[in-house]
């Protein structure tokens, strides 16, 4: 004959409910902390990459200006004529303008990419490595499509994304 369980007392039942809710809350907080940590790491990596890019750009600018400064202002075997100095200044101005135009084009391209690509909600806070892989593949596919459209001068919103 099966033995019947004695019904739980209200205190025992309430303790079990509170314990269950506490465990659920703690696990929720742990997940939020993991996701937040992942986001902070992504932000830190992005900022480091941006700083490296800025340092590289500054270094390129310094290298581009260094020979010009050396040629234009360093003592030389012979003195430069006024016409040569003017030509050198024009060349430096053209280089600066070309660099400014490249920077502006890069800024426009980055803005266009931001308008073109919007990560899905699932990709903003991926829950698994499989989701990260899917999101990375999607971003790569859209980046290729964007680059092709940008190169062709036919930039518009993504198709079938």
Short mmCIF file of C-alpha atoms in Angstrom, two decimals:
data_model
loop_
_atom_site.label_atom_id
_atom_site.label_comp_id
_atom_site.label_asym_id
_atom_site.label_seq_id
_atom_site.Cartn_x
_atom_site.Cartn_y
_atom_site.Cartn_z
CA UNK A 1 0.00 0.00 0.00
CA UNK A 2 1.36 3.40 -1.01
CA UNK A 3 2.19 5.73 1.74
CA UNK A 4 0.62 9.19 1.56
CA UNK A 5 2.80 12.21 1.99
CA UNK A 6 1.95 14.57 4.74
CA UNK A 7 0.97 18.00 3.34
CA UNK A 8 3.62 20.68 3.73
CA UNK A 9 3.12 23.22 6.44
CA UNK A 10 2.57 26.81 5.31
CA UNK A 11 5.99 27.80 6.70
CA UNK A 12 7.74 25.01 4.78
CA UNK A 13 5.86 25.84 1.59
CA UNK A 14 6.65 29.56 1.95
CA UNK A 15 10.33 28.79 2.65
CA UNK A 16 10.48 26.63 -0.50
CA UNK A 17 8.87 29.38 -2.58
CA UNK A 18 11.23 32.07 -1.25
CA UNK A 19 14.24 29.79 -1.79
CA UNK A 20 13.19 29.07 -5.37
CA UNK A 21 12.67 32.78 -6.10
CA UNK A 22 16.05 33.61 -4.57
CA UNK A 23 17.79 31.02 -6.74
CA UNK A 24 16.03 32.34 -9.85
CA UNK A 25 16.97 35.92 -8.97
CA UNK A 26 20.62 35.03 -8.30
CA UNK A 27 20.91 33.11 -11.57
CA UNK A 28 19.31 36.02 -13.42
CA UNK A 29 21.79 38.46 -11.88
CA UNK A 30 24.67 36.16 -12.80
CA UNK A 31 23.53 36.05 -16.45
CA UNK A 32 23.14 39.82 -16.55
CA UNK A 33 26.64 40.20 -15.11
CA UNK A 34 28.10 37.86 -17.75
CA UNK A 35 26.35 39.70 -20.58
CA UNK A 36 27.41 43.06 -19.17
CA UNK A 37 31.01 41.87 -18.86
CA UNK A 38 30.94 40.63 -22.46
CA UNK A 39 29.61 44.01 -23.62
CA UNK A 40 32.26 45.90 -21.68
CA UNK A 41 34.98 43.72 -23.18
CA UNK A 42 33.63 44.39 -26.67
CA UNK A 43 33.57 48.13 -25.99
CA UNK A 44 37.13 48.03 -24.62
CA UNK A 45 38.37 46.11 -27.68
CA UNK A 46 36.63 48.54 -30.01
CA UNK A 47 38.13 51.54 -28.22
CA UNK A 48 41.60 49.98 -28.34
CA UNK A 49 41.20 49.35 -32.06
CA UNK A 50 40.07 52.92 -32.63
CA UNK A 51 43.06 54.24 -30.69
CA UNK A 52 45.44 52.06 -32.73
CA UNK A 53 43.88 53.35 -35.95
CA UNK A 54 44.19 56.95 -34.78
CA UNK A 55 47.82 56.40 -33.79
CA UNK A 56 48.53 54.84 -37.17
CA UNK A 57 46.91 57.78 -38.93
CA UNK A 58 48.93 60.25 -36.88
CA UNK A 59 52.11 58.31 -37.63
CA UNK A 60 51.31 58.33 -41.35
CA UNK A 61 50.70 62.07 -41.22
CA UNK A 62 54.00 62.61 -39.43
CA UNK A 63 55.83 60.45 -41.95
CA UNK A 64 54.18 62.27 -44.84
CA UNK A 65 55.13 65.65 -43.40
CA UNK A 66 58.61 64.73 -42.25
CA UNK A 67 60.30 64.63 -45.68
CA UNK A 68 58.49 67.82 -46.66
CA UNK A 69 59.65 69.65 -43.53
CA UNK A 70 63.16 68.32 -44.01
CA UNK A 71 63.31 69.42 -47.63
CA UNK A 72 61.63 72.78 -47.11
CA UNK A 73 63.28 73.95 -43.91
CA UNK A 74 66.50 72.04 -43.28
CA UNK A 75 69.75 73.68 -44.34
CA UNK A 76 70.73 72.48 -47.76
CA UNK A 77 73.80 72.49 -49.93
CA UNK A 78 72.17 75.08 -52.16
CA UNK A 79 69.43 77.54 -51.35
CA UNK A 80 65.97 77.06 -52.80
CA UNK A 81 64.60 79.69 -55.11
CA UNK A 82 61.35 81.45 -54.32
CA UNK A 83 59.66 79.51 -57.10
CA UNK A 84 60.87 76.17 -55.69
CA UNK A 85 59.63 77.12 -52.22
CA UNK A 86 56.25 78.09 -53.64
CA UNK A 87 56.02 74.78 -55.55
CA UNK A 88 56.93 72.88 -52.40
CA UNK A 89 54.24 74.71 -50.42
CA UNK A 90 51.68 73.93 -53.10
CA UNK A 91 52.69 70.28 -53.06
CA UNK A 92 52.34 70.17 -49.26
CA UNK A 93 48.93 71.86 -49.53
CA UNK A 94 47.83 69.30 -52.14
CA UNK A 95 48.96 66.45 -49.91
CA UNK A 96 47.07 67.89 -46.96
CA UNK A 97 43.96 68.33 -49.06
CA UNK A 98 44.23 64.76 -50.38
CA UNK A 99 44.58 63.45 -46.81
CA UNK A 100 41.59 65.53 -45.71
CA UNK A 101 39.53 64.18 -48.60
CA UNK A 102 40.52 60.58 -47.78
CA UNK A 103 39.56 61.13 -44.14
CA UNK A 104 36.23 62.64 -45.19
CA UNK A 105 35.54 59.72 -47.55
CA UNK A 106 36.36 57.28 -44.76
CA UNK A 107 34.04 59.14 -42.39
CA UNK A 108 31.24 59.08 -44.97
CA UNK A 109 31.81 55.39 -45.60
CA UNK A 110 31.68 54.63 -41.86
CA UNK A 111 28.46 56.62 -41.51
CA UNK A 112 26.97 54.77 -44.49
CA UNK A 113 27.96 51.43 -42.91
CA UNK A 114 26.27 52.43 -39.65
CA UNK A 115 23.09 53.23 -41.58
CA UNK A 116 23.40 50.05 -43.67
CA UNK A 117 24.11 47.55 -40.90
CA UNK A 118 22.05 47.26 -37.77
CA UNK A 119 22.75 44.19 -35.64
CA UNK A 120 19.74 42.18 -34.57
CA UNK A 121 18.73 42.15 -30.94
CA UNK A 122 20.02 38.57 -30.64
CA UNK A 123 23.40 39.69 -31.98
CA UNK A 124 23.73 42.60 -29.58
CA UNK A 125 23.79 40.21 -26.61
CA UNK A 126 24.52 36.72 -27.95
CA UNK A 127 23.75 33.89 -25.56
CA UNK A 128 26.00 31.28 -27.13
CA UNK A 129 29.02 30.81 -29.33
CA UNK A 130 26.74 29.47 -32.06
CA UNK A 131 24.83 32.77 -32.02
CA UNK A 132 28.11 34.71 -32.16
CA UNK A 133 29.16 32.65 -35.20
CA UNK A 134 25.82 33.29 -36.92
CA UNK A 135 26.02 37.01 -36.20
CA UNK A 136 29.63 37.21 -37.39
CA UNK A 137 28.76 35.41 -40.63
CA UNK A 138 25.81 37.75 -41.20
CA UNK A 139 27.92 40.83 -40.56
CA UNK A 140 30.65 39.53 -42.90
CA UNK A 141 28.11 38.84 -45.66
CA UNK A 142 26.56 42.30 -45.27
CA UNK A 143 30.02 43.93 -45.14
CA UNK A 144 30.88 42.32 -48.51
CA UNK A 145 27.58 43.46 -49.98
CA UNK A 146 28.13 46.96 -48.60
CA UNK A 147 31.70 47.14 -49.96
CA UNK A 148 30.52 46.06 -53.42
CA UNK A 149 27.73 48.63 -53.44
CA UNK A 150 30.03 51.32 -52.09
CA UNK A 151 32.64 50.61 -54.76
CA UNK A 152 29.96 50.71 -57.46
CA UNK A 153 28.52 53.94 -56.08
CA UNK A 154 25.15 52.23 -55.68
CA UNK A 155 24.79 52.40 -51.94
CA UNK A 156 21.33 51.64 -50.60
CA UNK A 157 19.71 49.60 -47.85
CA UNK A 158 20.57 45.87 -47.67
CA UNK A 159 18.49 43.41 -49.62
CA UNK A 160 17.17 40.29 -47.87
CA UNK A 161 18.93 41.00 -44.59
#
